Short mmCIF file of C-alpha atoms in Angstrom, two decimals:
data_model
loop_
_atom_site.label_atom_id
_atom_site.label_comp_id
_atom_site.label_asym_id
_atom_site.label_seq_id
_atom_site.Cartn_x
_atom_site.Cartn_y
_atom_site.Cartn_z
CA UNK A 12 76.98 -24.77 47.06
CA UNK A 13 74.88 -26.26 49.84
CA UNK A 14 71.09 -25.91 49.53
CA UNK A 15 68.82 -26.79 52.47
CA UNK A 16 65.25 -27.40 51.28
CA UNK A 17 62.59 -27.31 53.99
CA UNK A 18 59.24 -29.05 53.43
CA UNK A 19 56.81 -31.01 55.60
CA UNK A 20 57.48 -34.33 53.86
CA UNK A 21 59.01 -35.75 50.71
CA UNK A 22 56.05 -37.96 49.81
CA UNK A 23 54.37 -37.79 46.40
CA UNK A 24 52.50 -34.50 46.13
CA UNK A 25 52.42 -31.21 44.22
CA UNK A 26 55.19 -29.35 46.07
CA UNK A 27 57.27 -32.49 46.30
CA UNK A 28 56.92 -33.10 42.55
CA UNK A 29 58.18 -29.58 41.92
CA UNK A 30 61.14 -30.11 44.27
CA UNK A 31 62.06 -33.43 42.68
CA UNK A 32 61.80 -31.95 39.17
CA UNK A 33 64.34 -29.33 40.24
CA UNK A 34 66.60 -31.80 42.04
CA UNK A 35 66.67 -34.33 39.19
CA UNK A 36 67.58 -31.72 36.60
CA UNK A 37 69.86 -29.23 38.40
CA UNK A 38 73.63 -29.67 38.07
CA UNK A 39 74.33 -31.77 41.18
CA UNK A 40 78.09 -31.35 40.72
CA UNK A 41 77.54 -27.68 41.61
CA UNK A 42 74.72 -27.99 44.18
CA UNK A 43 74.49 -30.27 47.21
CA UNK A 44 70.89 -30.71 48.42
CA UNK A 45 69.67 -31.62 51.91
CA UNK A 46 65.93 -31.95 52.61
CA UNK A 47 64.75 -30.96 56.10
CA UNK A 48 61.35 -32.48 56.95
CA UNK A 49 58.92 -32.64 59.86
CA UNK A 50 58.07 -36.34 60.04
CA UNK A 51 59.93 -39.50 61.02
CA UNK A 52 58.57 -42.03 58.51
CA UNK A 53 60.13 -43.19 55.24
CA UNK A 54 59.19 -41.01 52.28
CA UNK A 55 58.14 -41.98 48.75
CA UNK A 56 61.07 -40.04 47.29
CA UNK A 57 63.62 -40.93 49.97
CA UNK A 58 65.36 -43.73 48.07
CA UNK A 59 65.69 -41.59 44.94
CA UNK A 60 67.00 -38.58 46.88
CA UNK A 61 69.73 -40.67 48.47
CA UNK A 62 70.56 -42.37 45.16
CA UNK A 63 71.04 -38.92 43.59
CA UNK A 64 73.43 -37.94 46.38
CA UNK A 65 71.05 -35.97 48.58
CA UNK A 66 70.42 -36.17 52.32
CA UNK A 67 67.32 -36.07 54.51
CA UNK A 68 67.13 -34.49 57.96
CA UNK A 69 64.14 -34.89 60.26
CA UNK A 70 62.93 -32.78 63.16
CA UNK A 71 59.78 -32.80 65.30
CA UNK A 72 56.58 -31.61 63.63
CA UNK A 73 56.05 -28.00 64.87
CA UNK A 74 52.44 -28.85 65.72
CA UNK A 75 53.74 -31.37 68.29
CA UNK A 76 56.18 -29.16 70.15
CA UNK A 77 56.60 -25.62 71.50
CA UNK A 78 57.80 -22.68 69.41
CA UNK A 79 60.91 -22.45 71.58
CA UNK A 80 61.81 -26.11 71.03
CA UNK A 81 60.97 -25.84 67.34
CA UNK A 82 63.39 -22.94 66.91
CA UNK A 83 66.03 -24.84 68.87
CA UNK A 84 65.65 -27.91 66.64
CA UNK A 85 65.68 -25.78 63.51
CA UNK A 86 68.90 -24.03 64.51
CA UNK A 87 70.57 -27.34 65.37
CA UNK A 88 69.54 -28.91 62.04
CA UNK A 89 70.60 -25.85 60.03
CA UNK A 90 73.97 -25.58 61.75
CA UNK A 91 74.62 -29.31 61.22
CA UNK A 92 74.78 -28.85 57.45
CA UNK A 93 75.96 -25.20 57.21
CA UNK A 94 73.92 -24.29 54.10
CA UNK A 95 74.63 -21.36 51.81
CA UNK A 96 70.93 -21.21 50.89
CA UNK A 97 67.76 -22.19 52.71
CA UNK A 98 64.70 -22.67 50.49
CA UNK A 99 61.55 -23.03 52.57
CA UNK A 100 58.18 -24.37 51.36
CA UNK A 101 56.25 -24.61 54.65
CA UNK A 102 53.93 -21.63 54.13
CA UNK A 103 53.30 -19.73 57.40
CA UNK A 104 55.82 -21.87 59.28
CA UNK A 105 58.46 -20.39 56.96
CA UNK A 106 58.71 -17.39 59.30
CA UNK A 107 60.21 -19.49 62.08
CA UNK A 108 62.49 -21.38 59.68
CA UNK A 109 63.88 -18.14 58.25
CA UNK A 110 64.38 -16.67 61.73
CA UNK A 111 66.42 -19.73 62.72
CA UNK A 112 68.33 -19.49 59.43
CA UNK A 113 69.17 -15.83 60.01
CA UNK A 114 70.35 -16.54 63.55
CA UNK A 115 72.49 -19.34 62.09
CA UNK A 116 74.13 -17.01 59.58
CA UNK A 117 72.57 -18.42 56.37
CA UNK A 118 73.26 -15.95 53.54
CA UNK A 119 70.27 -16.56 51.22
CA UNK A 120 66.91 -17.21 52.93
CA UNK A 121 64.01 -18.00 50.60
CA UNK A 122 60.33 -18.52 51.33
CA UNK A 123 58.16 -20.06 48.61
CA UNK A 124 54.35 -20.01 48.48
CA UNK A 125 52.60 -22.81 46.58
CA UNK A 126 48.95 -22.32 47.50
CA UNK A 127 46.25 -19.65 47.33
CA UNK A 128 45.07 -20.74 50.77
CA UNK A 129 41.51 -19.82 51.72
CA UNK A 130 39.56 -20.54 54.87
CA UNK A 131 36.28 -19.38 56.35
CA UNK A 132 37.22 -20.74 59.80
CA UNK A 133 39.82 -18.29 61.05
CA UNK A 134 39.64 -17.68 64.79
CA UNK A 135 41.51 -14.98 66.69
CA UNK A 136 44.31 -17.34 67.77
CA UNK A 137 44.99 -18.49 64.21
CA UNK A 138 44.72 -14.96 62.85
CA UNK A 139 47.32 -13.77 65.39
CA UNK A 140 49.60 -16.70 64.53
CA UNK A 141 49.46 -15.84 60.83
CA UNK A 142 50.13 -12.16 61.52
CA UNK A 143 53.27 -13.06 63.52
CA UNK A 144 54.38 -15.43 60.76
CA UNK A 145 54.07 -12.72 58.10
CA UNK A 146 56.12 -10.32 60.24
CA UNK A 147 58.83 -12.98 60.67
CA UNK A 148 58.87 -13.63 56.92
CA UNK A 149 59.14 -9.91 56.18
CA UNK A 150 62.02 -9.48 58.63
CA UNK A 151 64.00 -12.60 57.78
CA UNK A 152 63.47 -13.48 54.09
CA UNK A 153 66.01 -12.31 51.57
CA UNK A 154 63.76 -13.55 48.75
CA UNK A 155 60.01 -14.19 48.55
CA UNK A 156 58.81 -16.53 45.81
CA UNK A 157 55.45 -17.88 44.65
CA UNK A 158 54.16 -20.26 41.99
CA UNK A 159 51.43 -17.79 40.96
CA UNK A 160 50.14 -14.29 41.67
CA UNK A 161 47.32 -15.66 43.84
CA UNK A 162 49.70 -17.83 45.86
CA UNK A 163 52.01 -14.88 46.45
CA UNK A 164 49.25 -12.52 47.55
CA UNK A 165 47.78 -15.19 49.85
CA UNK A 166 50.97 -15.47 51.90
CA UNK A 167 52.66 -12.07 51.54
CA UNK A 168 49.60 -9.78 51.23
CA UNK A 169 51.47 -7.52 48.78
CA UNK A 170 53.24 -7.70 45.42
CA UNK A 171 56.75 -7.91 46.89
CA UNK A 172 57.56 -11.37 45.50
CA UNK A 173 58.89 -13.10 42.39
CA UNK A 174 57.02 -15.80 40.48
CA UNK A 175 58.96 -18.98 39.81
CA UNK A 176 57.12 -21.25 37.40
CA UNK A 177 56.50 -24.90 38.27
CA UNK A 178 58.59 -26.17 35.39
CA UNK A 179 58.54 -29.79 34.22
CA UNK A 180 60.47 -32.03 31.86
CA UNK A 181 58.06 -31.41 28.99
CA UNK A 182 59.19 -34.27 26.74
CA UNK A 183 58.31 -36.88 29.38
CA UNK A 184 54.65 -35.84 29.24
CA UNK A 185 54.04 -35.68 25.50
CA UNK A 186 51.21 -37.98 24.37
CA UNK A 187 52.27 -41.45 23.24
CA UNK A 188 49.70 -43.69 21.56
CA UNK A 189 51.64 -46.86 22.42
CA UNK A 190 51.55 -45.94 26.13
CA UNK A 191 47.82 -45.31 25.92
CA UNK A 192 47.23 -48.82 24.59
CA UNK A 193 49.64 -50.40 27.07
CA UNK A 194 48.18 -48.71 30.17
CA UNK A 195 44.55 -49.13 29.22
CA UNK A 196 45.27 -52.82 28.73
CA UNK A 197 47.05 -53.08 32.10
CA UNK A 198 44.14 -51.30 33.81
CA UNK A 199 41.72 -53.72 32.12
CA UNK A 200 39.80 -50.93 30.43
CA UNK A 201 37.56 -51.63 27.46
CA UNK A 202 38.13 -49.79 24.21
CA UNK A 203 34.75 -48.07 24.59
CA UNK A 204 35.39 -46.87 28.17
CA UNK A 205 35.67 -43.09 28.55
CA UNK A 206 38.18 -42.26 31.28
CA UNK A 207 37.91 -39.20 33.49
CA UNK A 208 41.24 -38.70 35.24
CA UNK A 209 42.14 -36.89 38.45
CA UNK A 210 45.46 -36.59 40.29
CA UNK A 211 45.67 -35.17 43.79
CA UNK A 212 45.99 -35.97 47.46
CA UNK A 213 42.79 -36.92 49.26
CA UNK A 214 42.34 -33.67 51.16
CA UNK A 215 39.50 -31.14 51.45
CA UNK A 216 40.86 -28.57 48.93
CA UNK A 217 40.93 -31.19 46.14
CA UNK A 218 37.15 -31.65 46.41
CA UNK A 219 36.93 -35.42 45.80
CA UNK A 220 33.38 -35.54 47.12
CA UNK A 221 32.31 -33.27 44.27
CA UNK A 222 34.11 -35.57 41.82
CA UNK A 223 32.04 -38.50 43.06
CA UNK A 224 28.87 -36.43 42.68
CA UNK A 225 29.88 -35.67 39.09
CA UNK A 226 30.43 -39.36 38.39
CA UNK A 227 27.05 -40.22 39.86
CA UNK A 228 25.47 -37.87 37.32
CA UNK A 229 27.63 -39.08 34.43
CA UNK A 230 26.85 -42.79 34.79
CA UNK A 231 23.11 -42.08 34.89
CA UNK A 232 23.50 -40.92 31.29
CA UNK A 233 26.41 -43.01 30.00
CA UNK A 234 27.75 -46.04 31.86
CA UNK A 235 30.93 -46.08 29.75
CA UNK A 236 32.38 -43.33 31.94
CA UNK A 237 34.94 -44.35 34.54
CA UNK A 238 36.84 -42.19 37.01
CA UNK A 239 40.50 -42.92 37.83
CA UNK A 240 41.78 -41.33 41.04
CA UNK A 241 45.54 -41.09 41.55
CA UNK A 242 46.85 -40.15 44.98
CA UNK A 243 46.44 -40.91 48.67
CA UNK A 244 45.61 -38.99 51.82
CA UNK A 245 43.57 -38.68 54.99
CA UNK A 246 40.19 -38.60 53.25
CA UNK A 247 40.73 -41.59 50.96
CA UNK A 248 38.72 -44.04 53.07
CA UNK A 249 35.86 -41.55 53.33
CA UNK A 250 35.77 -41.21 49.54
CA UNK A 251 35.97 -44.98 49.05
CA UNK A 252 32.99 -45.36 51.39
CA UNK A 253 31.09 -42.70 49.46
CA UNK A 254 31.77 -44.48 46.16
CA UNK A 255 30.31 -47.70 47.60
CA UNK A 256 27.31 -45.85 49.00
CA UNK A 257 26.59 -44.34 45.57
CA UNK A 258 26.96 -47.77 43.89
CA UNK A 259 29.86 -46.51 41.78
CA UNK A 260 32.42 -49.21 42.61
CA UNK A 261 32.42 -50.43 38.99
CA UNK A 262 33.02 -46.92 37.69
CA UNK A 263 35.68 -45.55 40.06
CA UNK A 264 39.25 -46.87 40.21
CA UNK A 265 41.62 -45.94 43.05
CA UNK A 266 45.27 -46.24 41.99
CA UNK A 267 47.02 -44.72 45.01
CA UNK A 268 50.30 -42.87 44.59
CA UNK A 269 52.04 -43.47 41.26
CA UNK A 270 55.51 -42.65 40.02
CA UNK A 271 54.49 -43.19 36.37
CA UNK A 272 51.98 -40.34 35.98
CA UNK A 273 53.71 -39.21 32.77
CA UNK A 274 52.67 -42.54 31.22
CA UNK A 275 49.33 -42.85 33.00
CA UNK A 276 48.01 -39.56 31.58
CA UNK A 277 47.96 -41.22 28.15
CA UNK A 278 45.18 -43.57 29.30
CA UNK A 279 42.80 -40.70 30.18
CA UNK A 280 40.24 -39.12 27.83
CA UNK A 281 39.51 -36.02 29.87
CA UNK A 282 40.95 -34.52 33.07
CA UNK A 283 38.80 -32.99 35.82
CA UNK A 284 40.18 -30.81 38.62
CA UNK A 285 37.46 -29.20 40.78
CA UNK A 286 39.70 -27.81 43.53
CA UNK A 287 38.28 -25.40 46.08
CA UNK A 288 41.59 -23.51 46.04
CA UNK A 289 45.09 -24.03 44.61
CA UNK A 290 48.32 -22.19 43.90
CA UNK A 291 49.43 -23.25 40.46
CA UNK A 292 49.34 -27.05 40.29
CA UNK A 293 52.25 -28.84 38.60
CA UNK A 294 49.73 -31.49 37.53
CA UNK A 295 47.94 -29.03 35.26
CA UNK A 296 51.19 -28.17 33.49
CA UNK A 297 51.81 -31.90 32.97
CA UNK A 298 48.27 -32.44 31.67
CA UNK A 299 48.68 -29.66 29.11
CA UNK A 300 52.02 -31.05 27.93
CA UNK A 301 50.11 -34.28 27.30
CA UNK A 302 47.47 -32.39 25.27
CA UNK A 303 44.67 -33.71 27.52
CA UNK A 304 41.49 -31.62 27.56
CA UNK A 305 40.75 -30.50 31.11
CA UNK A 306 37.79 -29.05 32.97
CA UNK A 307 39.02 -27.22 36.05
CA UNK A 308 37.64 -25.07 38.84
CA UNK A 309 37.46 -21.34 38.15
CA UNK A 310 39.00 -20.89 41.64
CA UNK A 311 42.37 -21.94 40.21
CA UNK A 312 44.80 -19.25 39.04
CA UNK A 313 44.14 -18.18 35.44
CA UNK A 314 47.92 -18.21 34.98
CA UNK A 315 47.70 -22.00 34.59
CA UNK A 316 46.03 -21.68 31.18
CA UNK A 317 48.99 -22.25 28.87
CA UNK A 318 46.99 -23.84 26.05
CA UNK A 319 43.50 -24.52 24.74
CA UNK A 320 43.42 -27.74 26.81
CA UNK A 321 42.17 -25.84 29.85
CA UNK A 322 38.56 -24.79 30.40
CA UNK A 323 37.57 -23.07 33.63
CA UNK A 324 34.17 -23.77 35.18
CA UNK A 325 32.53 -22.52 38.36
CA UNK A 326 31.89 -24.95 41.22
CA UNK A 327 28.65 -23.07 41.82
CA UNK A 328 27.27 -24.61 38.63
CA UNK A 329 26.86 -27.87 40.55
CA UNK A 330 27.65 -31.50 39.73
CA UNK A 331 24.86 -31.94 37.11
CA UNK A 332 26.18 -29.12 34.92
CA UNK A 333 29.77 -30.30 35.39
CA UNK A 334 28.69 -33.76 34.23
CA UNK A 335 26.90 -32.30 31.20
CA UNK A 336 29.98 -30.23 30.39
CA UNK A 337 32.17 -33.35 30.47
CA UNK A 338 29.72 -35.26 28.26
CA UNK A 339 29.93 -32.51 25.64
CA UNK A 340 33.71 -32.12 25.72
CA UNK A 341 35.83 -33.23 22.77
CA UNK A 342 38.00 -36.17 23.81
CA UNK A 343 40.84 -36.09 21.28
CA UNK A 344 44.24 -34.64 22.22
CA UNK A 345 45.43 -31.15 21.31
CA UNK A 346 48.98 -30.76 20.00
CA UNK A 347 50.52 -28.39 22.55
CA UNK A 348 54.22 -29.05 22.04
CA UNK A 349 55.12 -25.73 20.37
CA UNK A 350 52.93 -23.75 22.78
CA UNK A 351 54.42 -25.33 25.90
CA UNK A 352 57.99 -25.08 24.65
CA UNK A 353 57.52 -21.34 24.13
CA UNK A 354 56.15 -20.93 27.66
CA UNK A 355 58.23 -20.46 30.81
CA UNK A 356 57.22 -23.89 32.14
CA UNK A 357 60.21 -25.94 31.08
CA UNK A 358 62.29 -27.25 33.98
CA UNK A 359 65.35 -25.65 32.38
CA UNK A 360 63.79 -22.16 32.72
CA UNK A 361 62.75 -22.83 36.33
CA UNK A 362 66.26 -23.95 37.29
CA UNK A 363 67.81 -20.96 35.51
CA UNK A 364 65.62 -18.61 37.57
CA UNK A 365 66.39 -20.41 40.84
CA UNK A 366 70.14 -20.42 40.18
CA UNK A 367 70.11 -16.64 39.81
CA UNK A 368 68.65 -16.39 43.30
CA UNK A 369 70.90 -19.07 44.82
CA UNK A 370 74.02 -17.40 43.41
CA UNK A 371 73.26 -13.75 44.01
#
């Protein structure tokens, strides 16, 4: 069966991690995957995709062309690989993808929402664009999926969707003391250092500026605290400049994109995730599998709380209270293995649910 996955890129990120978790673990003797993307550079996951037998197609970014040309390119790309299923992860742009898929005779046409998008800057033009996109999705999707209730309501505006959990390979993320020692040594951390971890692209929703404000408050009280930031993105230089301005260079470590997050989590003492909005982040499933205590924004879907690792906290409390909360948090791991294994967040359960849709 031929599956065409549509996403903006295949660089390291939340959606991409989900897609790769599925692709690595699905039976590739039964399913042939092609990834259709909107950029012409080499992706972080490109080498692995090809090594696993997958293909990558590229078309022009829809923001750099007309709707007519975009639809033309989509149809050409879809027809070139004749998929049985198209699985689209491009949010509002999914409407155009699914229209092209329907016109190309694709049997199963799936749209998948991964974010509880929120914006206070919606002008008439954008509002009209979103309304058209929702109509196109309604008319052309055979299946509407979401990673959480909030993510589904944000895109579809009703309850006519199915939740597919962001499953992971749980065993990879279980806490390992030997990996903690190894990675803390490699990162040149002292035994007494207390590590606050964060994983996420440098983009406005992830709220890195607030993280720096929290660190500024923390080190005033206890200089043993260090912040490790994993990820990359458009705002990285701005955050690096802010760290220097706040004289925090000795307390903030930028690691860029990493493919060894499942090991790196072991080096952290607490995880902080103050996002302005999210869908249901794969990272927070991974963190809980590791047993790492986490302080996260109350804006994030409550469905992410799979264990006692997670504590929600309002961004309105401000950086001083977030810092105080972190200071008072217990730092030892929680054994979450049985809890996570009973949940629906194993990659095996996610693939089982997707296969039912692919094969209907």
